[in-house]
Short mmCIF file of C-alpha atoms in Angstrom, two decimals:
data_model
loop_
_atom_site.label_atom_id
_atom_site.label_comp_id
_atom_site.label_asym_id
_atom_site.label_seq_id
_atom_site.Cartn_x
_atom_site.Cartn_y
_atom_site.Cartn_z
CA ALA A 225 10.77 13.27 -6.04
CA GLN A 226 7.42 12.75 -4.87
CA THR A 227 6.60 12.80 -1.01
CA VAL A 228 3.40 12.47 0.80
CA THR A 229 3.02 13.60 4.30
CA GLN A 230 0.28 12.64 6.91
CA SER A 231 0.84 15.25 9.98
CA GLN A 232 -1.36 13.41 12.31
CA PRO A 233 0.23 10.03 13.93
CA GLU A 234 -3.10 9.42 15.60
CA MET A 235 -6.58 10.77 16.27
CA SER A 236 -9.48 9.76 18.32
CA VAL A 237 -12.95 10.46 18.03
CA GLN A 238 -16.30 9.27 19.36
CA GLU A 239 -18.55 7.10 17.58
CA ALA A 240 -20.85 9.19 15.06
CA GLU A 241 -18.84 12.00 14.87
CA THR A 242 -17.18 13.31 11.73
CA VAL A 243 -13.39 13.10 11.50
CA THR A 244 -10.95 14.63 8.59
CA LEU A 245 -7.55 12.94 8.27
CA SER A 246 -5.21 15.47 6.55
CA CYS A 247 -2.49 14.73 3.76
CA THR A 248 -0.22 16.60 1.41
CA TYR A 249 2.12 15.72 -0.94
CA ASP A 250 4.57 17.35 -3.04
CA THR A 251 5.09 16.92 -6.84
CA SER A 252 5.96 19.02 -9.96
CA GLU A 253 3.42 16.71 -12.16
CA SER A 254 0.02 17.31 -13.03
CA ASN A 255 -1.22 14.02 -13.78
CA TYR A 256 -1.64 11.39 -10.97
CA TYR A 257 -3.89 9.44 -8.80
CA LEU A 258 -4.10 9.75 -5.09
CA PHE A 259 -5.45 6.98 -2.89
CA TRP A 260 -6.94 6.35 0.85
CA TYR A 261 -6.02 2.92 1.88
CA LYS A 262 -7.24 1.47 5.27
CA GLN A 263 -5.78 -0.94 7.40
CA PRO A 264 -7.74 -2.30 10.23
CA PRO A 265 -6.21 -4.50 13.00
CA SER A 266 -6.73 -7.67 10.75
CA ARG A 267 -3.84 -5.78 8.87
CA GLN A 268 -5.47 -6.42 5.47
CA MET A 269 -4.88 -3.25 3.33
CA ILE A 270 -8.20 -2.26 1.87
CA LEU A 271 -8.70 0.82 -0.64
CA VAL A 272 -11.14 3.39 0.79
CA ILE A 273 -11.04 6.13 -2.22
CA ARG A 274 -9.31 7.18 -5.22
CA GLN A 275 -9.09 10.51 -6.83
CA GLU A 276 -7.92 11.53 -10.44
CA ALA A 277 -5.89 14.49 -10.43
CA TYR A 278 -7.57 15.86 -13.51
CA LYS A 279 -10.93 15.61 -12.00
CA GLN A 280 -12.06 18.52 -10.16
CA GLN A 281 -15.06 16.82 -8.09
CA ASN A 282 -14.42 15.24 -5.06
CA ALA A 283 -14.67 11.46 -4.91
CA THR A 284 -17.27 10.27 -2.54
CA GLU A 285 -17.77 6.64 -1.45
CA ASN A 286 -20.88 6.50 1.12
CA ARG A 287 -19.46 7.96 4.46
CA PHE A 288 -16.22 8.63 2.93
CA SER A 289 -15.23 11.76 0.97
CA VAL A 290 -12.10 13.52 0.04
CA ASN A 291 -11.39 17.29 -0.19
CA PHE A 292 -8.66 17.72 -3.00
CA GLN A 293 -7.06 20.77 -3.14
CA LYS A 294 -4.82 20.44 -6.27
CA ALA A 295 -3.12 23.83 -6.04
CA ALA A 296 -2.53 23.39 -2.28
CA LYS A 297 -1.43 19.50 -3.13
CA SER A 298 -3.83 18.65 -0.15
CA PHE A 299 -5.96 15.56 0.05
CA SER A 300 -7.61 15.06 3.06
CA LEU A 301 -10.20 12.19 4.09
CA LYS A 302 -13.43 12.73 5.77
CA ILE A 303 -15.46 10.15 7.55
CA SER A 304 -18.90 11.10 8.34
CA ASP A 305 -21.00 9.27 11.07
CA SER A 306 -18.01 7.19 12.23
CA GLN A 307 -18.43 3.60 13.27
CA LEU A 308 -16.42 1.40 15.50
CA GLY A 309 -15.20 -0.61 12.50
CA ASP A 310 -13.58 2.65 11.11
CA THR A 311 -10.71 2.06 13.70
CA ALA A 312 -7.61 1.66 11.70
CA MET A 313 -4.46 3.12 10.30
CA TYR A 314 -5.12 5.09 7.40
CA PHE A 315 -2.57 5.74 4.60
CA CYS A 316 -2.66 8.36 1.91
CA ALA A 317 -0.70 7.31 -1.30
CA PHE A 318 0.43 8.96 -4.44
CA MET A 319 1.00 7.45 -7.93
CA SER A 320 2.81 9.11 -10.89
CA LEU A 321 1.19 8.88 -14.36
CA ASP A 322 3.94 10.12 -16.12
CA TYR A 323 5.16 7.39 -18.23
CA SER A 324 8.80 9.07 -18.92
CA LEU A 325 9.86 8.53 -15.31
CA LYS A 326 10.45 5.02 -15.65
CA ASP A 327 10.99 4.68 -11.79
CA SER A 328 7.63 6.31 -11.00
CA ASN A 329 5.72 3.83 -13.34
CA TYR A 330 3.08 1.74 -11.04
CA GLN A 331 4.76 2.93 -7.75
CA LEU A 332 2.65 4.30 -5.07
CA ILE A 333 4.56 6.70 -2.63
CA TRP A 334 3.30 6.24 0.63
CA GLY A 335 2.44 8.79 3.74
CA ALA A 336 3.51 7.20 7.20
CA GLY A 337 -0.20 6.53 8.15
CA THR A 338 -2.89 8.04 10.75
CA LYS A 339 -4.03 5.85 13.42
CA LEU A 340 -7.70 6.25 13.89
CA ILE A 341 -9.40 5.20 17.08
CA ILE A 342 -13.21 5.20 17.15
CA LYS A 343 -14.48 5.39 20.68
CA PRO A 344 -17.98 3.76 21.74
CA ASP B 96 -12.79 -16.50 -3.96
CA THR B 97 -9.44 -14.67 -2.77
CA ALA B 98 -8.28 -11.95 -5.15
CA VAL B 99 -4.70 -11.90 -3.77
CA SER B 100 -3.57 -14.88 -1.59
CA GLN B 101 -0.45 -15.19 0.25
CA THR B 102 1.36 -18.17 2.01
CA PRO B 103 1.99 -18.61 4.75
CA LYS B 104 0.42 -15.93 6.85
CA TYR B 105 2.58 -16.52 9.69
CA LEU B 106 6.29 -17.78 9.67
CA VAL B 107 8.60 -17.94 12.64
CA THR B 108 12.29 -19.03 11.91
CA GLN B 109 15.60 -18.78 13.23
CA MET B 110 18.30 -16.25 11.99
CA GLY B 111 20.40 -18.00 9.07
CA ASN B 112 17.69 -19.76 7.88
CA ASP B 113 16.50 -19.52 4.01
CA LYS B 114 12.79 -19.10 3.44
CA SER B 115 10.04 -18.28 0.81
CA ILE B 116 6.87 -16.20 0.80
CA LYS B 117 4.44 -17.23 -2.25
CA CYS B 118 1.90 -15.10 -3.81
CA GLU B 119 -0.88 -15.56 -6.05
CA GLN B 120 -3.68 -13.04 -7.85
CA ASN B 121 -6.64 -14.43 -9.59
CA LEU B 122 -7.63 -10.84 -11.04
CA GLY B 123 -5.66 -11.09 -14.34
CA HIS B 124 -3.11 -8.11 -13.36
CA ASP B 125 -0.28 -7.43 -15.32
CA THR B 126 1.55 -6.05 -12.33
CA MET B 127 2.82 -7.61 -8.92
CA TYR B 128 4.38 -5.97 -5.92
CA TRP B 129 6.24 -6.81 -2.64
CA TYR B 130 6.21 -4.36 0.17
CA LYS B 131 7.90 -4.38 3.80
CA GLN B 132 5.80 -2.67 6.65
CA ASP B 133 8.04 -2.21 9.57
CA SER B 134 7.17 -2.20 13.17
CA LYS B 135 5.90 1.48 12.70
CA LYS B 136 3.68 0.72 10.08
CA PHE B 137 5.76 2.30 7.57
CA LEU B 138 5.29 0.62 4.02
CA LYS B 139 8.06 0.25 1.81
CA ILE B 140 8.13 -0.98 -1.98
CA MET B 141 10.74 -3.73 -2.19
CA PHE B 142 9.94 -4.96 -5.57
CA SER B 143 7.48 -4.63 -8.77
CA TYR B 144 7.11 -7.23 -11.70
CA ASN B 145 5.15 -6.18 -14.88
CA ASN B 146 4.39 -9.17 -17.04
CA LYS B 147 7.16 -11.03 -15.53
CA GLU B 148 9.54 -8.34 -15.82
CA LEU B 149 11.28 -6.43 -12.96
CA ILE B 150 10.47 -2.85 -13.21
CA ILE B 151 11.08 -1.58 -9.67
CA ASN B 152 13.95 -3.04 -7.35
CA GLU B 153 14.49 -0.57 -4.48
CA THR B 154 17.68 -1.02 -2.53
CA VAL B 155 17.10 -3.92 -0.55
CA PRO B 156 19.73 -6.83 0.42
CA ASN B 157 20.36 -8.85 -2.09
CA ARG B 158 19.36 -11.64 0.31
CA PHE B 159 15.90 -11.01 -1.08
CA SER B 160 15.27 -12.27 -4.33
CA PRO B 161 11.66 -12.22 -6.02
CA LYS B 162 10.75 -14.81 -8.79
CA SER B 163 7.87 -14.73 -11.14
CA PRO B 164 7.10 -18.07 -12.51
CA ASP B 165 3.94 -16.38 -14.71
CA LYS B 166 2.21 -13.00 -14.20
CA ALA B 167 -0.10 -14.82 -11.90
CA HIS B 168 2.35 -15.46 -8.99
CA LEU B 169 5.21 -13.47 -7.48
CA ASN B 170 7.00 -15.39 -5.03
CA LEU B 171 9.75 -13.98 -2.40
CA HIS B 172 12.83 -15.82 -1.29
CA ILE B 173 15.11 -14.63 1.63
CA ASN B 174 18.56 -16.11 2.09
CA SER B 175 20.37 -15.78 5.73
CA LEU B 176 17.35 -14.34 7.62
CA GLU B 177 18.29 -11.41 9.87
CA LEU B 178 16.76 -9.94 13.01
CA GLY B 179 16.36 -6.89 11.24
CA ASP B 180 14.22 -8.62 8.44
CA SER B 181 11.36 -9.33 10.96
CA ALA B 182 8.00 -7.59 9.60
CA VAL B 183 5.08 -8.12 7.61
CA TYR B 184 5.27 -8.62 4.02
CA PHE B 185 2.62 -7.73 1.59
CA CYS B 186 2.07 -8.91 -1.68
CA ALA B 187 -0.22 -6.66 -4.10
CA SER B 188 -1.36 -6.57 -7.62
CA SER B 189 -2.84 -3.97 -10.25
CA GLN B 190 -3.59 -3.47 -13.61
CA ASP B 191 -1.54 -0.79 -15.26
CA GLN B 192 -1.96 2.43 -13.08
CA GLY B 193 -5.23 1.04 -11.29
CA GLU B 194 -5.61 0.81 -7.55
CA GLN B 195 -3.39 -1.85 -5.91
CA PHE B 196 -5.09 -4.95 -4.36
CA PHE B 197 -3.51 -6.42 -1.24
CA GLY B 198 -2.82 -9.97 0.05
CA PRO B 199 -3.41 -10.53 3.56
CA GLY B 200 0.16 -9.99 4.67
CA THR B 201 2.95 -12.47 6.19
CA ARG B 202 4.16 -11.75 9.59
CA LEU B 203 7.62 -13.15 9.48
CA THR B 204 9.50 -13.17 13.01
CA VAL B 205 13.15 -13.81 12.85
CA LEU B 206 14.39 -15.44 16.28
#
């Protein structure tokens, strides 16, 4: 069974600093997606970034980028020039693309989340 | 226009009552989900529907029953509410293995 681990329950940095959130996962599959979702105090779940496992190039979205290490099964999120609006819970998630595993279809496996606080 | 909407956003009710939460998506997605987020923010998949058919049914109490009248709607009915049902319930949708788009959540408080 796949698992996703976020080892940092809470992090706090000053505004404008760079912060890296860690995520590791366990799977025997080779074809999957990885996601980072953000949940601000408004509680809305917002997709931050997506990485396809078959792509070697790390995904980037403006100030957000990932360090995807497939062999190490690591998928960290880097936030550059952090802003007050980045304060949120951040969830790492895994999705299998193995169609032969019925229970895996369409299902996201979630990490426990990291609470990120950006201080002014 | 809201992509995934849920009603109500807040629901306060007494133990033993029956309540429903509605979800609608206007994205044309084939798959819809219900999640429960507990007080520790842990997200747990409850149900998933693909083209009106249940494809995931996690081990949730049978007091919870999803209903999908069409692929744009996935409602959640809860019978005999208990204190432990208090949580935030999220609806989401996706197209195949694409990213999931979430509704705003429904905060359910059982007194």
